[in-house]
Amino acid sequence: MSSRRLHLSLVFFVAALVLAASLIASLLSQQNDAFEAADWVSHSVDVRARLQQLLATIDDGPTQTPRALGMVVALREKMIDRARAVEALDAVSVELGFGLEHARTRLEELIGEETSLLMDRRQTLARESRQARFALTIGGMVVVLLLAAAFYIVTRDNRQRRAAEDEL
């Protein structure tokens, strides 16, 4: 095998390895993004369920006010990153002592917002999953083609070397 052909074979092989490594890094990054999106979906489902449970507790009447206040505190901790939701929960906790109708209205608004957020997060998760599958498919095909090209070059050079040896 000539030095030039060996060098070319090695270049193809190294290129395939580098491409495979970059593909794996990209897939791991996309997988982390998909896991974050899945966590968002799970968090939104949990918050929405807790909001609905709080609404049901408020509907049970004023005797449930201490329990409802505890639920508001727990929800506030889960939704601390959303200032508007925290303000609404603070208003709910104040209104629990006065009028349940305002609290009920605010909770229904929060449930609607959480449902909308949940739908957005599910769409994000679906989009990121499609992107990861596409990248895996394309990257895998490119790596296989590069490895096949490197294998072809090596076997062709071996045949030519054998033919040259036989000729000698």
CSV table of N, CA and C in Angstrom, one decimal:
chain,number,residue,atom,x,y,z
A,1,MET,N,0.9,-1.2,0.0
A,1,MET,CA,0.0,0.0,0.0
A,1,MET,C,0.9,1.2,0.0
A,2,SER,N,0.6,2.1,-0.8
A,2,SER,CA,1.4,3.3,-0.9
A,2,SER,C,1.2,4.2,0.3
A,3,SER,N,2.2,5.0,0.6
A,3,SER,CA,2.1,5.9,1.7
A,3,SER,C,1.0,6.9,1.6
A,4,ARG,N,0.8,7.4,0.4
A,4,ARG,CA,-0.3,8.3,0.1
A,4,ARG,C,-1.7,7.7,0.3
A,5,ARG,N,-1.9,6.5,-0.1
A,5,ARG,CA,-3.2,5.8,0.1
A,5,ARG,C,-3.4,5.5,1.5
A,6,LEU,N,-2.4,5.1,2.2
A,6,LEU,CA,-2.5,4.8,3.6
A,6,LEU,C,-2.9,6.1,4.4
A,7,HIS,N,-2.3,7.1,4.0
A,7,HIS,CA,-2.6,8.4,4.6
A,7,HIS,C,-4.0,8.8,4.3
A,8,LEU,N,-4.5,8.6,3.1
A,8,LEU,CA,-5.9,8.9,2.8
A,8,LEU,C,-6.8,8.0,3.5
A,9,SER,N,-6.5,6.8,3.7
A,9,SER,CA,-7.4,5.9,4.5
A,9,SER,C,-7.5,6.3,5.9
A,10,LEU,N,-6.3,6.7,6.5
A,10,LEU,CA,-6.3,7.1,7.8
A,10,LEU,C,-7.1,8.4,8.0
A,11,VAL,N,-7.0,9.3,7.0
A,11,VAL,CA,-7.8,10.6,7.1
A,11,VAL,C,-9.3,10.3,7.1
A,12,PHE,N,-9.7,9.4,6.2
A,12,PHE,CA,-11.1,9.0,6.2
A,12,PHE,C,-11.5,8.4,7.5
A,13,PHE,N,-10.7,7.5,8.1
A,13,PHE,CA,-11.1,6.8,9.3
A,13,PHE,C,-11.1,7.8,10.5
A,14,VAL,N,-10.2,8.7,10.5
A,14,VAL,CA,-10.2,9.8,11.6
A,14,VAL,C,-11.4,10.7,11.4
A,15,ALA,N,-11.7,11.0,10.2
A,15,ALA,CA,-12.8,11.9,9.9
A,15,ALA,C,-14.1,11.2,10.4
A,16,ALA,N,-14.2,9.9,10.1
A,16,ALA,CA,-15.4,9.2,10.6
A,16,ALA,C,-15.5,9.2,12.1
A,17,LEU,N,-14.3,9.0,12.8
A,17,LEU,CA,-14.3,9.0,14.3
A,17,LEU,C,-14.7,10.3,14.8
A,18,VAL,N,-14.1,11.4,14.2
A,18,VAL,CA,-14.5,12.7,14.7
A,18,VAL,C,-15.9,13.0,14.5
A,19,LEU,N,-16.5,12.7,13.3
A,19,LEU,CA,-17.9,12.9,13.1
A,19,LEU,C,-18.7,12.1,14.0
A,20,ALA,N,-18.3,10.9,14.3
A,20,ALA,CA,-19.1,10.1,15.3
A,20,ALA,C,-19.1,10.7,16.7
A,21,ALA,N,-17.9,11.2,17.1
A,21,ALA,CA,-17.8,11.9,18.4
A,21,ALA,C,-18.7,13.1,18.4
A,22,SER,N,-18.6,13.9,17.4
A,22,SER,CA,-19.4,15.1,17.4
A,22,SER,C,-20.9,14.8,17.3
A,23,LEU,N,-21.3,13.7,16.6
A,23,LEU,CA,-22.7,13.3,16.6
A,23,LEU,C,-23.1,12.9,18.0
A,24,ILE,N,-22.3,12.1,18.7
A,24,ILE,CA,-22.7,11.7,20.0
A,24,ILE,C,-22.8,12.9,20.9
A,25,ALA,N,-21.9,13.9,20.8
A,25,ALA,CA,-22.0,15.1,21.7
A,25,ALA,C,-23.3,15.8,21.4
A,26,SER,N,-23.6,15.9,20.1
A,26,SER,CA,-24.8,16.6,19.7
A,26,SER,C,-26.1,15.9,20.2
A,27,LEU,N,-26.1,14.6,20.1
A,27,LEU,CA,-27.2,13.8,20.6
A,27,LEU,C,-27.3,13.9,22.1
A,28,LEU,N,-26.2,13.9,22.8
A,28,LEU,CA,-26.3,14.1,24.2
A,28,LEU,C,-26.9,15.4,24.6
A,29,SER,N,-26.5,16.4,23.9
A,29,SER,CA,-27.0,17.8,24.1
A,29,SER,C,-28.5,17.8,23.9
A,30,GLN,N,-28.9,17.2,22.7
A,30,GLN,CA,-30.3,17.2,22.4
A,30,GLN,C,-31.1,16.4,23.4
A,31,GLN,N,-30.5,15.3,23.9
A,31,GLN,CA,-31.1,14.4,24.8
A,31,GLN,C,-31.4,15.2,26.1
A,32,ASN,N,-30.4,16.0,26.5
A,32,ASN,CA,-30.5,16.8,27.7
A,32,ASN,C,-31.7,17.8,27.6
A,33,ASP,N,-31.7,18.4,26.4
A,33,ASP,CA,-32.8,19.4,26.1
A,33,ASP,C,-34.2,18.7,26.1
A,34,ALA,N,-34.2,17.5,25.6
A,34,ALA,CA,-35.5,16.7,25.6
A,34,ALA,C,-35.9,16.3,27.1
A,35,PHE,N,-34.8,16.0,27.9
A,35,PHE,CA,-35.1,15.7,29.3
A,35,PHE,C,-35.6,16.9,30.0
A,36,GLU,N,-35.1,18.1,29.7
A,36,GLU,CA,-35.5,19.3,30.4
A,36,GLU,C,-37.0,19.6,29.9
A,37,ALA,N,-37.3,19.4,28.7
A,37,ALA,CA,-38.6,19.6,28.2
A,37,ALA,C,-39.6,18.6,28.9
A,38,ALA,N,-39.2,17.4,29.0
A,38,ALA,CA,-40.0,16.4,29.7
A,38,ALA,C,-40.2,16.8,31.2
A,39,ASP,N,-39.2,17.3,31.8
A,39,ASP,CA,-39.3,17.8,33.2
A,39,ASP,C,-40.3,18.9,33.3
A,40,TRP,N,-40.3,19.8,32.3
A,40,TRP,CA,-41.2,20.9,32.2
A,40,TRP,C,-42.6,20.4,32.1
A,41,VAL,N,-42.8,19.4,31.3
A,41,VAL,CA,-44.2,18.8,31.1
A,41,VAL,C,-44.6,18.2,32.4
A,42,SER,N,-43.7,17.5,33.0
A,42,SER,CA,-44.1,16.8,34.3
A,42,SER,C,-44.4,17.9,35.4
A,43,HIS,N,-43.6,18.9,35.4
A,43,HIS,CA,-43.8,20.0,36.4
A,43,HIS,C,-45.2,20.7,36.1
A,44,SER,N,-45.5,21.0,34.9
A,44,SER,CA,-46.7,21.6,34.5
A,44,SER,C,-47.9,20.7,34.9
A,45,VAL,N,-47.8,19.4,34.6
A,45,VAL,CA,-48.9,18.5,35.0
A,45,VAL,C,-49.1,18.5,36.5
A,46,ASP,N,-48.0,18.5,37.2
A,46,ASP,CA,-48.1,18.5,38.7
A,46,ASP,C,-48.7,19.8,39.2
A,47,VAL,N,-48.3,20.9,38.7
A,47,VAL,CA,-48.8,22.2,39.2
A,47,VAL,C,-50.3,22.3,38.8
A,48,ARG,N,-50.6,21.9,37.6
A,48,ARG,CA,-52.1,22.0,37.3
A,48,ARG,C,-52.9,21.1,38.2
A,49,ALA,N,-52.5,19.9,38.5
A,49,ALA,CA,-53.2,19.0,39.3
A,49,ALA,C,-53.3,19.6,40.7
A,50,ARG,N,-52.3,20.2,41.2
A,50,ARG,CA,-52.3,20.8,42.6
A,50,ARG,C,-53.3,22.1,42.6
A,51,LEU,N,-53.3,22.8,41.5
A,51,LEU,CA,-54.2,24.0,41.4
A,51,LEU,C,-55.6,23.5,41.4
A,52,GLN,N,-55.9,22.4,40.7
A,52,GLN,CA,-57.2,21.9,40.6
A,52,GLN,C,-57.6,21.3,42.0
A,53,GLN,N,-56.7,20.7,42.7
A,53,GLN,CA,-57.0,20.2,44.0
A,53,GLN,C,-57.3,21.4,45.0
A,54,LEU,N,-56.5,22.4,44.9
A,54,LEU,CA,-56.7,23.6,45.7
A,54,LEU,C,-58.1,24.2,45.4
A,55,LEU,N,-58.5,24.3,44.1
A,55,LEU,CA,-59.8,24.8,43.8
A,55,LEU,C,-60.9,23.9,44.4
A,56,ALA,N,-60.7,22.6,44.4
A,56,ALA,CA,-61.7,21.7,45.0
A,56,ALA,C,-61.7,21.9,46.5
A,57,THR,N,-60.6,22.1,47.1
A,57,THR,CA,-60.6,22.4,48.5
A,57,THR,C,-61.3,23.7,48.9
A,58,ILE,N,-61.1,24.7,48.1
A,58,ILE,CA,-61.8,26.0,48.3
A,58,ILE,C,-63.3,25.7,48.2
A,59,ASP,N,-63.7,24.9,47.2
A,59,ASP,CA,-65.2,24.7,47.0
A,59,ASP,C,-65.8,23.9,48.1
A,60,ASP,N,-64.9,23.2,48.9
A,60,ASP,CA,-65.4,22.5,50.1
A,60,ASP,C,-65.9,23.4,51.2
A,61,GLY,N,-65.5,24.7,51.2
A,61,GLY,CA,-66.0,25.6,52.1
A,61,GLY,C,-64.9,26.2,53.0
A,62,PRO,N,-65.3,27.1,53.9
A,62,PRO,CA,-64.4,27.8,54.7
A,62,PRO,C,-63.7,27.0,55.8
A,63,THR,N,-64.3,25.8,56.1
A,63,THR,CA,-63.6,25.0,57.1
A,63,THR,C,-62.3,24.4,56.6
A,64,GLN,N,-62.1,24.5,55.3
A,64,GLN,CA,-60.9,23.9,54.6
A,64,GLN,C,-59.8,25.0,54.5
A,65,THR,N,-60.1,26.2,55.0
A,65,THR,CA,-59.1,27.4,54.8
A,65,THR,C,-57.7,27.1,55.2
A,66,PRO,N,-57.5,26.5,56.4
A,66,PRO,CA,-56.1,26.2,56.8
A,66,PRO,C,-55.4,25.2,55.8
A,67,ARG,N,-56.1,24.2,55.4
A,67,ARG,CA,-55.6,23.3,54.4
A,67,ARG,C,-55.3,24.0,53.1
A,68,ALA,N,-56.2,24.8,52.7
A,68,ALA,CA,-56.0,25.6,51.4
A,68,ALA,C,-54.8,26.5,51.5
A,69,LEU,N,-54.6,27.1,52.7
A,69,LEU,CA,-53.5,28.0,52.8
A,69,LEU,C,-52.2,27.2,52.8
A,70,GLY,N,-52.1,26.0,53.3
A,70,GLY,CA,-51.0,25.2,53.2
A,70,GLY,C,-50.7,24.8,51.8
A,71,MET,N,-51.7,24.5,51.0
A,71,MET,CA,-51.6,24.2,49.6
A,71,MET,C,-51.1,25.4,48.8
A,72,VAL,N,-51.5,26.6,49.2
A,72,VAL,CA,-51.0,27.8,48.5
A,72,VAL,C,-49.5,27.9,48.7
A,73,VAL,N,-49.1,27.7,50.0
A,73,VAL,CA,-47.6,27.8,50.3
A,73,VAL,C,-46.8,26.8,49.5
A,74,ALA,N,-47.3,25.6,49.4
A,74,ALA,CA,-46.6,24.5,48.6
A,74,ALA,C,-46.6,24.9,47.1
A,75,LEU,N,-47.7,25.4,46.6
A,75,LEU,CA,-47.7,25.8,45.2
A,75,LEU,C,-46.8,27.0,44.9
A,76,ARG,N,-46.8,27.9,45.9
A,76,ARG,CA,-45.9,29.1,45.7
A,76,ARG,C,-44.5,28.7,45.6
A,77,GLU,N,-44.0,27.7,46.4
A,77,GLU,CA,-42.7,27.2,46.3
A,77,GLU,C,-42.4,26.5,44.9
A,78,LYS,N,-43.4,25.8,44.4
A,78,LYS,CA,-43.2,25.2,43.1
A,78,LYS,C,-43.2,26.1,41.9
A,79,MET,N,-43.9,27.3,42.1
A,79,MET,CA,-44.0,28.2,41.0
A,79,MET,C,-43.2,29.5,41.2
A,80,ILE,N,-42.2,29.4,42.1
A,80,ILE,CA,-41.4,30.6,42.5
A,80,ILE,C,-40.8,31.3,41.3
A,81,ASP,N,-40.5,30.6,40.2
A,81,ASP,CA,-39.9,31.2,39.0
A,81,ASP,C,-40.8,32.0,38.2
A,82,ARG,N,-42.1,32.0,38.5
A,82,ARG,CA,-43.1,32.7,37.7
A,82,ARG,C,-43.8,33.8,38.6
A,83,ALA,N,-43.3,35.0,38.5
A,83,ALA,CA,-43.7,36.1,39.3
A,83,ALA,C,-45.2,36.3,39.3
A,84,ARG,N,-45.8,36.3,38.1
A,84,ARG,CA,-47.2,36.5,38.0
A,84,ARG,C,-48.0,35.5,38.7
A,85,ALA,N,-47.6,34.2,38.7
A,85,ALA,CA,-48.3,33.2,39.4
A,85,ALA,C,-48.1,33.3,40.9
A,86,VAL,N,-47.0,33.7,41.3
A,86,VAL,CA,-46.7,33.9,42.8
A,86,VAL,C,-47.6,35.0,43.3
A,87,GLU,N,-47.7,36.1,42.5
A,87,GLU,CA,-48.6,37.2,42.9
A,87,GLU,C,-50.1,36.8,43.0
A,88,ALA,N,-50.5,36.0,42.0
A,88,ALA,CA,-51.9,35.4,42.0
A,88,ALA,C,-52.1,34.5,43.2
A,89,LEU,N,-51.1,33.7,43.6
A,89,LEU,CA,-51.2,32.8,44.7
A,89,LEU,C,-51.3,33.7,46.0
A,90,ASP,N,-50.5,34.7,46.1
A,90,ASP,CA,-50.5,35.6,47.3
A,90,ASP,C,-51.9,36.2,47.4
A,91,ALA,N,-52.5,36.6,46.3
A,91,ALA,CA,-53.8,37.2,46.3
A,91,ALA,C,-54.8,36.1,46.8
A,92,VAL,N,-54.6,34.9,46.3
A,92,VAL,CA,-55.6,33.8,46.7
A,92,VAL,C,-55.5,33.6,48.2
A,93,SER,N,-54.3,33.6,48.8
A,93,SER,CA,-54.1,33.4,50.2
A,93,SER,C,-54.8,34.5,51.0
A,94,VAL,N,-54.7,35.8,50.5
A,94,VAL,CA,-55.4,36.9,51.2
A,94,VAL,C,-56.9,36.7,51.1
A,95,GLU,N,-57.3,36.3,49.9
A,95,GLU,CA,-58.8,36.3,49.7
A,95,GLU,C,-59.4,35.1,50.3
A,96,LEU,N,-58.7,34.1,50.7
A,96,LEU,CA,-59.2,32.9,51.4
A,96,LEU,C,-59.9,33.3,52.7
A,97,GLY,N,-59.4,34.4,53.3
A,97,GLY,CA,-60.0,34.8,54.6
A,97,GLY,C,-61.2,35.7,54.4
A,98,PHE,N,-61.4,36.2,53.2
A,98,PHE,CA,-62.5,37.2,52.9
A,98,PHE,C,-63.6,36.6,52.0
A,99,GLY,N,-63.2,36.5,50.8
A,99,GLY,CA,-64.2,36.0,49.8
A,99,GLY,C,-63.7,34.9,48.9
A,100,LEU,N,-64.3,33.8,48.9
A,100,LEU,CA,-63.8,32.7,48.2
A,100,LEU,C,-64.1,32.8,46.7
A,101,GLU,N,-65.0,33.7,46.3
A,101,GLU,CA,-65.3,33.8,44.8
A,101,GLU,C,-64.1,34.4,44.1
A,102,HIS,N,-63.4,35.4,44.7
A,102,HIS,CA,-62.2,36.0,44.0
A,102,HIS,C,-61.1,34.9,43.9
A,103,ALA,N,-60.9,34.2,45.0
A,103,ALA,CA,-59.9,33.2,45.0
A,103,ALA,C,-60.2,32.1,44.0
A,104,ARG,N,-61.4,31.7,43.8
A,104,ARG,CA,-61.8,30.7,42.9
A,104,ARG,C,-61.5,31.2,41.4
A,105,THR,N,-61.8,32.5,41.2
A,105,THR,CA,-61.6,33.1,39.9
A,105,THR,C,-60.1,33.1,39.6
A,106,ARG,N,-59.3,33.5,40.5
A,106,ARG,CA,-57.8,33.6,40.3
A,106,ARG,C,-57.3,32.2,40.0
A,107,LEU,N,-57.8,31.2,40.8
A,107,LEU,CA,-57.3,29.8,40.6
A,107,LEU,C,-57.7,29.3,39.2
A,108,GLU,N,-58.9,29.6,38.8
A,108,GLU,CA,-59.3,29.2,37.4
A,108,GLU,C,-58.4,29.8,36.4
A,109,GLU,N,-58.0,31.1,36.6
A,109,GLU,CA,-57.1,31.8,35.6
A,109,GLU,C,-55.7,31.1,35.6
A,110,LEU,N,-55.2,30.7,36.8
A,110,LEU,CA,-53.9,30.0,36.9
A,110,LEU,C,-54.0,28.7,36.3
A,111,ILE,N,-55.1,28.0,36.4
A,111,ILE,CA,-55.3,26.7,35.8
A,111,ILE,C,-55.2,26.8,34.3
A,112,GLY,N,-55.9,27.8,33.8
A,112,GLY,CA,-55.9,28.1,32.3
A,112,GLY,C,-54.5,28.4,31.8
A,113,GLU,N,-53.7,29.2,32.6
A,113,GLU,CA,-52.4,29.6,32.2
A,113,GLU,C,-51.5,28.3,32.2
A,114,GLU,N,-51.7,27.5,33.3
A,114,GLU,CA,-50.9,26.3,33.4
A,114,GLU,C,-51.2,25.3,32.3
A,115,THR,N,-52.4,25.2,31.9
A,115,THR,CA,-52.8,24.3,30.8
A,115,THR,C,-52.2,24.8,29.5
A,116,SER,N,-52.2,26.1,29.3
A,116,SER,CA,-51.6,26.7,28.1
A,116,SER,C,-50.1,26.4,28.1
A,117,LEU,N,-49.4,26.6,29.2
A,117,LEU,CA,-48.0,26.4,29.4
A,117,LEU,C,-47.7,24.9,29.1
A,118,LEU,N,-48.5,24.0,29.6
A,118,LEU,CA,-48.4,22.6,29.4
A,118,LEU,C,-48.4,22.2,28.0
A,119,MET,N,-49.3,22.8,27.2
A,119,MET,CA,-49.4,22.5,25.8
A,119,MET,C,-48.2,23.0,25.1
A,120,ASP,N,-47.7,24.2,25.4
A,120,ASP,CA,-46.5,24.7,24.8
A,120,ASP,C,-45.3,23.8,25.1
A,121,ARG,N,-45.2,23.3,26.3
A,121,ARG,CA,-44.1,22.5,26.7
A,121,ARG,C,-44.2,21.1,26.0
A,122,ARG,N,-45.3,20.6,25.8
A,122,ARG,CA,-45.5,19.3,25.1
A,122,ARG,C,-45.1,19.5,23.7
A,123,GLN,N,-45.4,20.6,23.0
A,123,GLN,CA,-45.0,20.9,21.7
A,123,GLN,C,-43.5,21.0,21.6
A,124,THR,N,-42.9,21.6,22.5
A,124,THR,CA,-41.4,21.8,22.6
A,124,THR,C,-40.8,20.4,22.7
A,125,LEU,N,-41.3,19.6,23.5
A,125,LEU,CA,-40.8,18.2,23.7
A,125,LEU,C,-40.9,17.4,22.4
A,126,ALA,N,-42.0,17.5,21.8
A,126,ALA,CA,-42.2,16.8,20.5
A,126,ALA,C,-41.3,17.2,19.4
A,127,ARG,N,-41.1,18.6,19.3
A,127,ARG,CA,-40.2,19.1,18.3
A,127,ARG,C,-38.7,18.7,18.6
A,128,GLU,N,-38.3,18.8,19.9
A,128,GLU,CA,-36.9,18.4,20.2
A,128,GLU,C,-36.7,16.9,20.0
A,129,SER,N,-37.7,16.1,20.2
A,129,SER,CA,-37.6,14.6,19.9
A,129,SER,C,-37.4,14.4,18.4
A,130,ARG,N,-38.2,15.1,17.6
A,130,ARG,CA,-38.1,14.9,16.2
A,130,ARG,C,-36.7,15.4,15.7
A,131,GLN,N,-36.2,16.5,16.3
A,131,GLN,CA,-34.8,16.9,15.9
A,131,GLN,C,-33.8,15.9,16.3
A,132,ALA,N,-33.9,15.3,17.4
A,132,ALA,CA,-32.9,14.4,17.9
A,132,ALA,C,-32.9,13.1,16.9
A,133,ARG,N,-34.1,12.7,16.6
A,133,ARG,CA,-34.2,11.5,15.7
A,133,ARG,C,-33.6,11.8,14.3
A,134,PHE,N,-33.9,13.0,13.8
A,134,PHE,CA,-33.4,13.4,12.5
A,134,PHE,C,-31.8,13.5,12.5
A,135,ALA,N,-31.3,14.1,13.6
A,135,ALA,CA,-29.8,14.2,13.7
A,135,ALA,C,-29.2,12.8,13.8
A,136,LEU,N,-29.8,12.0,14.6
A,136,LEU,CA,-29.3,10.6,14.7
A,136,LEU,C,-29.3,9.9,13.4
A,137,THR,N,-30.4,10.0,12.6
A,137,THR,CA,-30.5,9.3,11.3
A,137,THR,C,-29.4,9.9,10.3
A,138,ILE,N,-29.4,11.2,10.2
A,138,ILE,CA,-28.4,11.8,9.2
A,138,ILE,C,-27.0,11.5,9.7
A,139,GLY,N,-26.7,11.7,10.9
A,139,GLY,CA,-25.3,11.5,11.4
A,139,GLY,C,-24.9,10.1,11.3
A,140,GLY,N,-25.8,9.2,11.6
A,140,GLY,CA,-25.5,7.7,11.5
A,140,GLY,C,-25.2,7.4,10.0
A,141,MET,N,-26.0,7.9,9.1
A,141,MET,CA,-25.8,7.6,7.7
A,141,MET,C,-24.4,8.1,7.2
A,142,VAL,N,-24.1,9.4,7.7
A,142,VAL,CA,-22.8,9.9,7.3
A,142,VAL,C,-21.6,9.1,7.8
A,143,VAL,N,-21.7,8.7,9.1
A,143,VAL,CA,-20.6,7.9,9.7
A,143,VAL,C,-20.5,6.6,9.0
A,144,VAL,N,-21.6,6.0,8.7
A,144,VAL,CA,-21.5,4.7,8.0
A,144,VAL,C,-20.9,4.9,6.6
A,145,LEU,N,-21.3,5.9,5.9
A,145,LEU,CA,-20.7,6.2,4.6
A,145,LEU,C,-19.2,6.4,4.7
A,146,LEU,N,-18.7,7.2,5.7
A,146,LEU,CA,-17.3,7.5,5.8
A,146,LEU,C,-16.6,6.2,6.2
A,147,LEU,N,-17.1,5.4,7.0
A,147,LEU,CA,-16.5,4.1,7.4
A,147,LEU,C,-16.4,3.2,6.2
A,148,ALA,N,-17.5,3.2,5.4
A,148,ALA,CA,-17.5,2.3,4.2
A,148,ALA,C,-16.5,2.8,3.2
A,149,ALA,N,-16.3,4.1,3.0
A,149,ALA,CA,-15.3,4.7,2.1
A,149,ALA,C,-13.9,4.3,2.6
A,150,ALA,N,-13.7,4.4,3.9
A,150,ALA,CA,-12.4,4.0,4.4
A,150,ALA,C,-12.1,2.5,4.2
A,151,PHE,N,-13.1,1.7,4.5
A,151,PHE,CA,-13.0,0.3,4.3
A,151,PHE,C,-12.7,-0.1,2.8
A,152,TYR,N,-13.4,0.6,1.9
A,152,TYR,CA,-13.2,0.4,0.5
A,152,TYR,C,-11.8,0.8,0.1
A,153,ILE,N,-11.3,1.9,0.5
A,153,ILE,CA,-10.0,2.3,0.2
A,153,ILE,C,-8.9,1.3,0.7
A,154,VAL,N,-9.1,0.9,1.9
A,154,VAL,CA,-8.1,-0.1,2.5
A,154,VAL,C,-8.1,-1.4,1.7
A,155,THR,N,-9.3,-1.9,1.4
A,155,THR,CA,-9.4,-3.2,0.7
A,155,THR,C,-8.9,-3.1,-0.7
A,156,ARG,N,-9.2,-2.0,-1.4
A,156,ARG,CA,-8.7,-1.7,-2.8
A,156,ARG,C,-7.2,-1.6,-2.8
A,157,ASP,N,-6.6,-0.9,-1.8
A,157,ASP,CA,-5.2,-0.8,-1.7
A,157,ASP,C,-4.5,-2.2,-1.4
A,158,ASN,N,-5.2,-3.0,-0.6
A,158,ASN,CA,-4.6,-4.3,-0.3
A,158,ASN,C,-4.7,-5.2,-1.6
A,159,ARG,N,-5.7,-5.1,-2.4
A,159,ARG,CA,-5.8,-5.9,-3.6
A,159,ARG,C,-4.7,-5.4,-4.6
A,160,GLN,N,-4.5,-4.1,-4.7
A,160,GLN,CA,-3.5,-3.6,-5.6
A,160,GLN,C,-2.1,-4.0,-5.1
A,161,ARG,N,-1.9,-4.0,-3.8
A,161,ARG,CA,-0.6,-4.4,-3.3
A,161,ARG,C,-0.3,-5.9,-3.6
A,162,ARG,N,-1.3,-6.7,-3.4
A,162,ARG,CA,-1.2,-8.1,-3.7
A,162,ARG,C,-0.9,-8.4,-5.2
A,163,ALA,N,-1.7,-7.6,-6.0
A,163,ALA,CA,-1.5,-7.8,-7.4
A,163,ALA,C,0.0,-7.3,-7.8
A,164,ALA,N,0.5,-6.3,-7.2
A,164,ALA,CA,1.8,-5.8,-7.5
A,164,ALA,C,2.8,-6.8,-7.0
A,165,GLU,N,2.6,-7.5,-5.8
A,165,GLU,CA,3.5,-8.5,-5.3
A,165,GLU,C,3.5,-9.7,-6.2
A,166,ASP,N,2.3,-10.1,-6.7
A,166,ASP,CA,2.2,-11.2,-7.6
A,166,ASP,C,2.9,-11.0,-8.9
A,167,GLU,N,2.8,-9.7,-9.4
A,167,GLU,CA,3.5,-9.4,-10.6
A,167,GLU,C,5.0,-9.5,-10.4
A,168,LEU,N,5.5,-9.1,-9.3
A,168,LEU,CA,6.9,-9.1,-9.0
A,168,LEU,C,7.4,-10.6,-8.9
